[in-house]
Short mmCIF file of C-alpha atoms in Angstrom, two decimals:
data_model
loop_
_atom_site.label_atom_id
_atom_site.label_comp_id
_atom_site.label_asym_id
_atom_site.label_seq_id
_atom_site.Cartn_x
_atom_site.Cartn_y
_atom_site.Cartn_z
CA MET A 1 -40.68 -46.86 -3.72
CA GLU A 2 -43.90 -45.28 -4.91
CA PRO A 3 -43.46 -42.15 -7.07
CA ALA A 4 -45.34 -40.04 -4.54
CA ALA A 5 -43.21 -41.32 -1.68
CA ALA A 6 -40.04 -40.70 -3.67
CA MET A 7 -41.15 -37.17 -4.43
CA PHE A 8 -41.89 -36.46 -0.76
CA SER A 9 -38.51 -37.95 0.17
CA CYS A 10 -36.72 -35.60 -2.25
CA TRP A 11 -38.68 -32.63 -0.98
CA GLY A 12 -37.83 -33.60 2.58
CA ALA A 13 -34.14 -33.83 1.79
CA ALA A 14 -34.23 -30.45 0.05
CA LEU A 15 -36.07 -28.92 2.99
CA GLY A 16 -33.53 -30.38 5.41
CA VAL A 17 -30.68 -28.83 3.43
CA ALA A 18 -32.52 -25.52 3.18
CA ILE A 19 -32.91 -25.44 6.95
CA SER A 20 -29.53 -26.83 7.98
CA LEU A 21 -27.36 -24.75 5.62
CA PRO A 22 -28.29 -21.36 7.12
CA VAL A 23 -27.84 -22.83 10.61
CA LEU A 24 -24.38 -24.12 9.71
CA LEU A 25 -23.44 -20.78 8.16
CA PHE A 26 -24.66 -18.97 11.26
CA LEU A 27 -22.57 -21.19 13.50
CA ALA A 28 -19.53 -20.88 11.24
CA ALA A 29 -19.86 -17.11 10.78
CA PRO A 30 -17.49 -16.10 13.64
CA TYR A 31 -14.80 -18.45 12.32
CA ILE A 32 -15.26 -17.21 8.75
CA ARG A 33 -14.97 -13.60 9.88
CA ARG A 34 -11.88 -14.39 11.92
CA TYR A 35 -10.24 -15.93 8.86
CA VAL A 36 -11.27 -13.06 6.59
CA ALA A 37 -9.97 -10.46 9.06
CA GLY A 38 -6.44 -11.84 8.73
CA GLY A 39 -3.50 -10.88 10.89
CA GLN A 40 -3.33 -7.97 13.29
CA CYS A 41 -0.41 -5.76 14.22
CA LYS A 42 0.51 -6.66 17.81
CA SER A 43 3.19 -4.01 18.22
CA THR A 44 2.73 -1.54 21.07
CA ALA A 45 5.44 0.80 19.74
CA LYS A 46 4.97 4.48 20.56
CA LEU A 47 5.73 7.16 17.98
CA GLU A 48 6.09 10.34 20.00
CA GLY A 49 8.46 12.67 18.19
CA LYS A 50 8.06 10.79 14.92
CA VAL A 51 6.71 12.28 11.69
CA ALA A 52 4.72 10.25 9.18
CA ILE A 53 3.31 11.09 5.76
CA ILE A 54 0.43 8.97 4.48
CA THR A 55 -0.94 9.48 0.99
CA GLY A 56 -4.65 8.97 0.43
CA ALA A 57 -5.38 9.00 4.15
CA ASN A 58 -8.82 10.58 3.94
CA THR A 59 -10.65 7.27 3.57
CA GLY A 60 -10.31 3.49 3.70
CA ILE A 61 -7.15 1.83 4.93
CA GLY A 62 -5.20 5.07 4.64
CA LYS A 63 -7.49 6.76 7.12
CA GLU A 64 -7.29 3.81 9.53
CA THR A 65 -3.50 3.80 9.22
CA ALA A 66 -3.42 7.51 10.05
CA ARG A 67 -5.71 6.91 13.04
CA ASP A 68 -3.41 4.19 14.39
CA LEU A 69 -0.22 6.21 13.99
CA ALA A 70 -1.88 9.25 15.56
CA ARG A 71 -2.97 7.12 18.49
CA ARG A 72 0.68 6.12 18.95
CA GLY A 73 1.65 9.80 19.20
CA ALA A 74 3.08 10.49 15.75
CA ARG A 75 2.75 13.76 13.89
CA VAL A 76 0.73 12.58 10.90
CA ILE A 77 0.54 14.45 7.61
CA VAL A 78 -2.56 13.44 5.67
CA ALA A 79 -1.58 14.02 2.03
CA CYS A 80 -4.67 14.01 -0.19
CA ARG A 81 -6.18 15.45 -3.34
CA ASP A 82 -9.63 16.07 -1.79
CA ILE A 83 -8.96 18.60 0.96
CA ALA A 84 -12.56 18.69 2.23
CA LYS A 85 -12.66 14.93 2.84
CA ALA A 86 -9.17 15.01 4.30
CA GLU A 87 -10.09 17.76 6.77
CA ALA A 88 -13.16 15.81 7.87
CA ALA A 89 -11.07 12.67 8.39
CA ALA A 90 -8.31 14.54 10.24
CA SER A 91 -10.84 16.27 12.49
CA GLU A 92 -12.36 12.90 13.38
CA ILE A 93 -8.94 11.40 14.13
CA ARG A 94 -7.87 14.37 16.26
CA ALA A 95 -11.08 14.18 18.29
CA GLU A 96 -10.82 10.42 18.80
CA THR A 97 -7.11 10.16 19.60
CA GLY A 98 -6.54 13.50 21.30
CA ASN A 99 -3.55 14.01 19.03
CA GLN A 100 -3.75 17.49 17.53
CA GLN A 101 -0.75 16.88 15.27
CA VAL A 102 -2.81 15.45 12.40
CA ILE A 103 -2.20 17.86 9.55
CA VAL A 104 -3.86 17.97 6.13
CA LYS A 105 -1.89 18.93 3.02
CA LYS A 106 -2.76 19.02 -0.64
CA LEU A 107 -1.23 16.31 -2.81
CA ASP A 108 -2.48 15.24 -6.24
CA LEU A 109 -0.50 12.22 -7.39
CA ALA A 110 -1.90 12.63 -10.90
CA ASP A 111 0.04 15.88 -11.29
CA THR A 112 3.81 16.05 -10.87
CA LYS A 113 3.55 19.81 -10.27
CA SER A 114 1.40 19.15 -7.20
CA ILE A 115 3.82 16.47 -5.99
CA ARG A 116 6.77 18.82 -6.30
CA GLU A 117 4.91 21.63 -4.54
CA PHE A 118 3.99 19.33 -1.67
CA ALA A 119 7.59 18.15 -1.25
CA GLU A 120 9.03 21.65 -1.52
CA LYS A 121 6.72 23.00 1.17
CA PHE A 122 7.39 20.07 3.45
CA LEU A 123 11.16 20.29 3.06
CA ALA A 124 11.16 24.06 3.45
CA GLY A 125 9.04 23.82 6.58
CA CYS A 126 6.99 26.76 5.33
CA LEU A 127 4.28 28.41 7.41
CA LEU A 128 1.58 26.51 5.56
CA PHE A 129 2.70 23.45 7.51
CA LEU A 130 2.30 25.33 10.81
CA ALA A 131 5.66 24.11 12.04
CA GLU A 132 9.01 23.27 10.55
CA GLU A 133 9.26 19.63 9.52
CA LYS A 134 12.83 18.83 10.45
CA GLU A 135 12.44 15.07 10.21
CA LEU A 136 10.51 12.37 8.37
CA HIS A 137 10.50 8.86 9.79
CA ILE A 138 7.68 7.07 7.98
CA LEU A 139 6.45 7.46 4.40
CA ILE A 140 3.42 5.34 3.54
CA ASN A 141 2.63 5.36 -0.17
CA ASN A 142 -0.97 4.28 0.22
CA ALA A 143 -3.12 6.23 -2.26
CA GLY A 144 -4.26 4.54 -5.44
CA VAL A 145 -6.81 4.26 -8.20
CA MET A 146 -8.45 1.10 -9.51
CA LEU A 147 -10.47 0.11 -12.57
CA CYS A 148 -10.48 3.62 -14.04
CA PRO A 149 -11.85 4.21 -17.53
CA TYR A 150 -8.95 5.05 -19.81
CA SER A 151 -7.53 8.44 -18.94
CA LYS A 152 -4.21 10.15 -18.45
CA THR A 153 -2.63 12.23 -15.72
CA ALA A 154 -1.74 15.89 -16.12
CA ASP A 155 1.65 14.76 -17.45
CA GLY A 156 0.30 12.29 -19.98
CA PHE A 157 0.81 9.08 -18.02
CA GLU A 158 -1.83 6.33 -18.05
CA MET A 159 -3.81 6.93 -14.85
CA HIS A 160 -3.08 3.67 -12.98
CA LEU A 161 0.63 3.79 -13.76
CA GLY A 162 0.81 7.54 -13.17
CA VAL A 163 -0.88 7.60 -9.77
CA ASN A 164 -0.07 4.20 -8.30
CA HIS A 165 3.55 4.02 -9.42
CA LEU A 166 5.05 7.15 -10.96
CA GLY A 167 3.44 9.58 -8.51
CA HIS A 168 4.78 7.69 -5.50
CA PHE A 169 8.11 7.12 -7.24
CA LEU A 170 8.57 10.89 -7.60
CA LEU A 171 7.32 11.64 -4.08
CA THR A 172 9.75 9.14 -2.58
CA PHE A 173 12.61 10.58 -4.64
CA LEU A 174 11.89 14.10 -3.44
CA LEU A 175 11.63 13.11 0.23
CA LEU A 176 14.38 10.50 0.39
CA GLU A 177 17.15 12.76 1.70
CA ARG A 178 14.95 13.85 4.59
CA LEU A 179 14.24 10.19 5.36
CA LYS A 180 17.97 9.43 5.33
CA GLN A 181 18.68 12.36 7.64
CA SER A 182 15.98 11.10 10.03
CA ALA A 183 17.06 7.44 9.95
CA PRO A 184 16.12 4.93 11.09
CA ALA A 185 13.19 5.48 8.76
CA ARG A 186 10.74 3.38 6.79
CA ILE A 187 9.10 3.51 3.38
CA VAL A 188 5.93 1.42 3.05
CA ASN A 189 4.42 0.80 -0.39
CA VAL A 190 0.86 -0.51 -0.55
CA SER A 191 0.73 -2.97 -3.42
CA SER A 192 -1.68 -5.87 -3.94
CA LEU A 193 -1.96 -9.59 -4.61
CA ALA A 194 -3.12 -8.37 -8.03
CA HIS A 195 0.55 -7.89 -8.91
CA TYR A 196 0.51 -11.59 -9.84
CA GLY A 197 -1.56 -10.65 -12.88
CA GLY A 198 0.67 -7.76 -13.90
CA ARG A 199 3.35 -7.31 -16.52
CA ILE A 200 5.57 -4.33 -17.26
CA ARG A 201 4.78 -3.68 -20.91
CA PHE A 202 7.67 -1.41 -21.85
CA HIS A 203 6.50 -1.37 -25.47
CA ASP A 204 3.13 0.09 -24.40
CA LEU A 205 3.68 1.46 -20.91
CA HIS A 206 0.76 3.89 -21.12
CA SER A 207 -1.66 1.38 -22.70
CA GLU A 208 -2.12 3.47 -25.82
CA LYS A 209 -2.22 0.39 -28.09
CA SER A 210 -4.55 -1.68 -25.93
CA TYR A 211 -6.23 -1.06 -22.59
CA ASN A 212 -7.92 -3.23 -20.00
CA ARG A 213 -8.75 -1.45 -16.76
CA GLY A 214 -8.29 -4.56 -14.64
CA LEU A 215 -4.91 -5.42 -16.15
CA ALA A 216 -3.80 -1.79 -15.93
CA TYR A 217 -4.33 -1.97 -12.18
CA CYS A 218 -2.38 -5.25 -11.97
CA HIS A 219 0.51 -3.74 -13.97
CA SER A 220 0.71 -0.78 -11.60
CA LYS A 221 0.73 -3.02 -8.53
CA LEU A 222 3.57 -5.07 -10.01
CA ALA A 223 5.40 -1.79 -10.53
CA ASN A 224 4.99 -1.11 -6.78
CA VAL A 225 6.65 -4.43 -5.94
CA LEU A 226 9.51 -3.93 -8.39
CA PHE A 227 10.06 -0.35 -7.20
CA THR A 228 10.26 -1.55 -3.60
CA ARG A 229 12.75 -4.25 -4.53
CA GLU A 230 15.07 -1.95 -6.46
CA LEU A 231 14.75 0.88 -3.93
CA ALA A 232 15.73 -1.44 -1.08
CA ARG A 233 18.73 -2.69 -3.05
CA ARG A 234 19.93 0.85 -3.75
CA LEU A 235 19.38 2.02 -0.18
CA GLN A 236 21.51 -0.82 1.12
CA GLY A 237 24.33 -0.39 -1.39
CA LYS A 238 26.21 -3.02 -3.35
CA SER A 239 27.17 -4.88 -0.18
CA GLN A 240 23.55 -5.58 0.70
CA ARG A 241 23.02 -9.18 1.71
CA ARG A 242 19.79 -10.41 0.10
CA THR A 243 17.87 -13.60 0.63
CA GLU A 244 14.54 -14.77 -0.68
CA CYS A 245 13.91 -16.55 2.61
CA PHE A 246 12.44 -14.07 5.10
CA SER A 247 12.99 -16.28 8.13
CA ALA A 248 16.68 -16.64 7.24
CA TRP A 249 16.92 -12.85 6.95
CA LEU A 250 15.39 -12.35 10.39
CA LEU A 251 17.54 -14.99 12.04
CA SER A 252 20.82 -13.93 10.45
CA THR A 253 23.20 -11.86 12.54
CA MET A 254 24.35 -8.79 10.64
CA ASP A 255 27.98 -7.75 11.15
CA GLU A 256 29.39 -4.25 10.92
CA GLU A 257 30.24 -4.59 7.24
CA SER A 258 26.90 -5.78 5.84
CA GLY A 259 23.23 -5.02 5.51
CA LEU A 260 21.65 -2.01 7.12
CA LYS A 261 24.67 -1.22 9.27
CA LYS A 262 26.51 -0.22 6.11
CA GLY A 263 23.46 1.14 4.31
CA THR A 264 21.26 4.15 4.88
CA LYS A 265 19.13 2.66 7.69
CA VAL A 266 16.08 3.45 5.58
CA THR A 267 14.01 0.37 4.82
CA ALA A 268 11.50 -0.16 2.02
CA ASN A 269 8.84 -2.87 2.10
CA ALA A 270 5.67 -3.59 0.13
CA LEU A 271 2.41 -5.21 1.18
CA HIS A 272 -0.95 -6.64 0.19
CA PRO A 273 -3.72 -5.24 2.44
CA GLY A 274 -6.27 -7.88 1.47
CA SER A 275 -9.69 -7.50 -0.12
CA VAL A 276 -11.12 -4.51 1.70
CA ARG A 277 -14.50 -2.77 1.77
CA SER A 278 -13.45 0.66 0.53
CA GLU A 279 -14.06 3.32 -2.09
CA LEU A 280 -11.35 1.90 -4.35
CA MET A 281 -14.01 0.16 -6.48
CA ARG A 282 -15.91 3.38 -7.16
CA HIS A 283 -15.07 3.34 -10.87
CA SER A 284 -16.83 0.00 -11.43
CA PHE A 285 -20.58 -0.27 -10.77
CA VAL A 286 -20.47 -4.06 -11.08
CA MET A 287 -17.62 -4.44 -8.59
CA MET A 288 -19.28 -2.03 -6.15
CA TRP A 289 -22.45 -4.13 -6.36
CA LEU A 290 -20.53 -7.38 -5.82
CA TRP A 291 -18.53 -5.83 -2.96
CA LYS A 292 -21.80 -4.97 -1.18
CA ILE A 293 -23.27 -8.45 -1.69
CA PHE A 294 -20.15 -10.22 -0.44
CA SER A 295 -19.13 -7.63 2.14
CA PHE A 296 -19.20 -10.29 4.86
CA PHE A 297 -16.21 -11.91 3.18
CA LEU A 298 -14.20 -8.69 2.88
CA LYS A 299 -11.97 -6.97 5.37
CA THR A 300 -13.07 -3.79 7.07
CA PRO A 301 -10.79 -0.77 6.50
CA TRP A 302 -9.38 -1.27 10.01
CA GLU A 303 -8.54 -4.89 9.25
CA GLY A 304 -7.08 -3.91 5.89
CA ALA A 305 -4.82 -1.32 7.51
CA GLN A 306 -3.15 -3.78 9.88
CA THR A 307 -0.33 -4.80 7.56
CA SER A 308 0.43 -1.17 6.67
CA VAL A 309 0.70 -0.37 10.38
CA TYR A 310 2.78 -3.49 10.97
CA CYS A 311 5.29 -2.53 8.28
CA ALA A 312 5.46 1.01 9.68
CA VAL A 313 5.97 0.27 13.38
CA ALA A 314 6.83 -3.37 14.18
CA GLU A 315 10.12 -3.54 16.05
CA GLU A 316 11.11 -6.86 14.47
CA LEU A 317 11.20 -5.18 11.05
CA ASP A 318 13.85 -2.63 12.00
CA SER A 319 16.43 -4.31 9.77
CA VAL A 320 14.12 -5.93 7.24
CA THR A 321 13.96 -4.41 3.77
CA GLY A 322 12.92 -5.29 0.23
CA GLN A 323 10.25 -7.70 1.43
CA TYR A 324 6.55 -8.21 0.72
CA PHE A 325 3.93 -8.79 3.43
CA SER A 326 0.32 -9.87 3.80
CA ASP A 327 -1.67 -10.32 7.01
CA CYS A 328 1.30 -9.05 9.04
CA GLN A 329 3.61 -11.78 7.86
CA PRO A 330 5.91 -12.39 4.90
CA ALA A 331 4.16 -13.45 1.70
CA SER A 332 5.27 -14.84 -1.63
CA VAL A 333 5.99 -12.59 -4.58
CA SER A 334 5.23 -13.47 -8.19
CA PRO A 335 8.16 -14.52 -10.42
CA ARG A 336 7.81 -11.22 -12.32
CA GLY A 337 7.98 -9.37 -9.01
CA ARG A 338 11.39 -10.98 -8.34
CA ASP A 339 12.90 -10.04 -11.70
CA ASP A 340 15.83 -7.76 -10.87
CA GLU A 341 16.52 -6.84 -14.49
CA THR A 342 12.94 -5.68 -15.01
CA ALA A 343 13.11 -3.76 -11.73
CA LYS A 344 16.27 -1.93 -12.86
CA LYS A 345 14.81 -1.17 -16.27
CA LEU A 346 11.55 0.10 -14.78
CA TRP A 347 13.58 2.33 -12.44
CA ASN A 348 15.50 3.87 -15.35
CA VAL A 349 12.38 4.32 -17.50
CA SER A 350 10.53 5.92 -14.57
CA CYS A 351 13.38 8.40 -14.09
CA GLU A 352 13.27 9.27 -17.78
CA LEU A 353 9.52 9.81 -17.76
CA LEU A 354 9.76 12.06 -14.70
CA GLY A 355 12.84 13.91 -15.85
CA ILE A 356 14.92 13.06 -12.78
CA GLN A 357 18.31 11.51 -12.07
CA TRP A 358 18.21 9.01 -9.24
CA ASP A 359 21.42 7.04 -8.86
#
């Protein structure tokens, strides 16, 4: 073939690819989006008469979770640090759902004093809550920080560990008796697939010797998984029947002397919401930039909230506890996330750091 002809042939092939690739992507776009969106909560459960607390519900998946639960008729307490944003979100949800029982309350997970004040006011049913809160049926530990520059909470905890794990650990401890009294009740901990990259570094729990913002986030998400595992075990008592196979758990028939029927009837499950377009990346300019470029391949906040809603309301999960979900179905947990000894040690260390006794 003549050089000129060969050159034109190459250019023609390149032009064909340049034209066909966008066409193929356009045709495949609906299928790609459907895959990215993941699973959806199909439950039609109503929540009239139920009370739910959702941390960090002023934006992102927390806000969408609050919207869904409000639409189902629940009394939803939006627990946030930024009251102005929370009020705007609650007002929007009330207007859209017609549910006026969407209440905003101050909660700063980076300050144990704020956490205790929130819990005390809720449990006391003080006038600041407009009505006495006699029950609590759903606690969704959703709020979190990600990729923060090194900093510490008001109590001296590394920020990721302090907010994502210790703050929710203390909040759950303070509200647990109310959950037990209101049983059946559910605790939902929003973790992440990032827990696969985490380790519990007991020798440097607050990253004072070395710090990597990405790894710090992964460590805190692993802590969420381990907390859920140990909490579920303790809620069910020593007679709890565990299995790593979710389908076997669902299909097993529980007798009067095992599982939830002998436990507290409070379940605790963790989840991965997926990669979601949200404000969670606000501490990293590079990640925010990448998130915008590849937004087509990320879940919307509504899509990201589906597994949180599923864990909170799905009827088939009434007796399921200590599990980990993604896209509204059971998902695998990292080997470190299944380490019972680490989970017990983390529990004890967390109690020591917070100055509490939780047996």
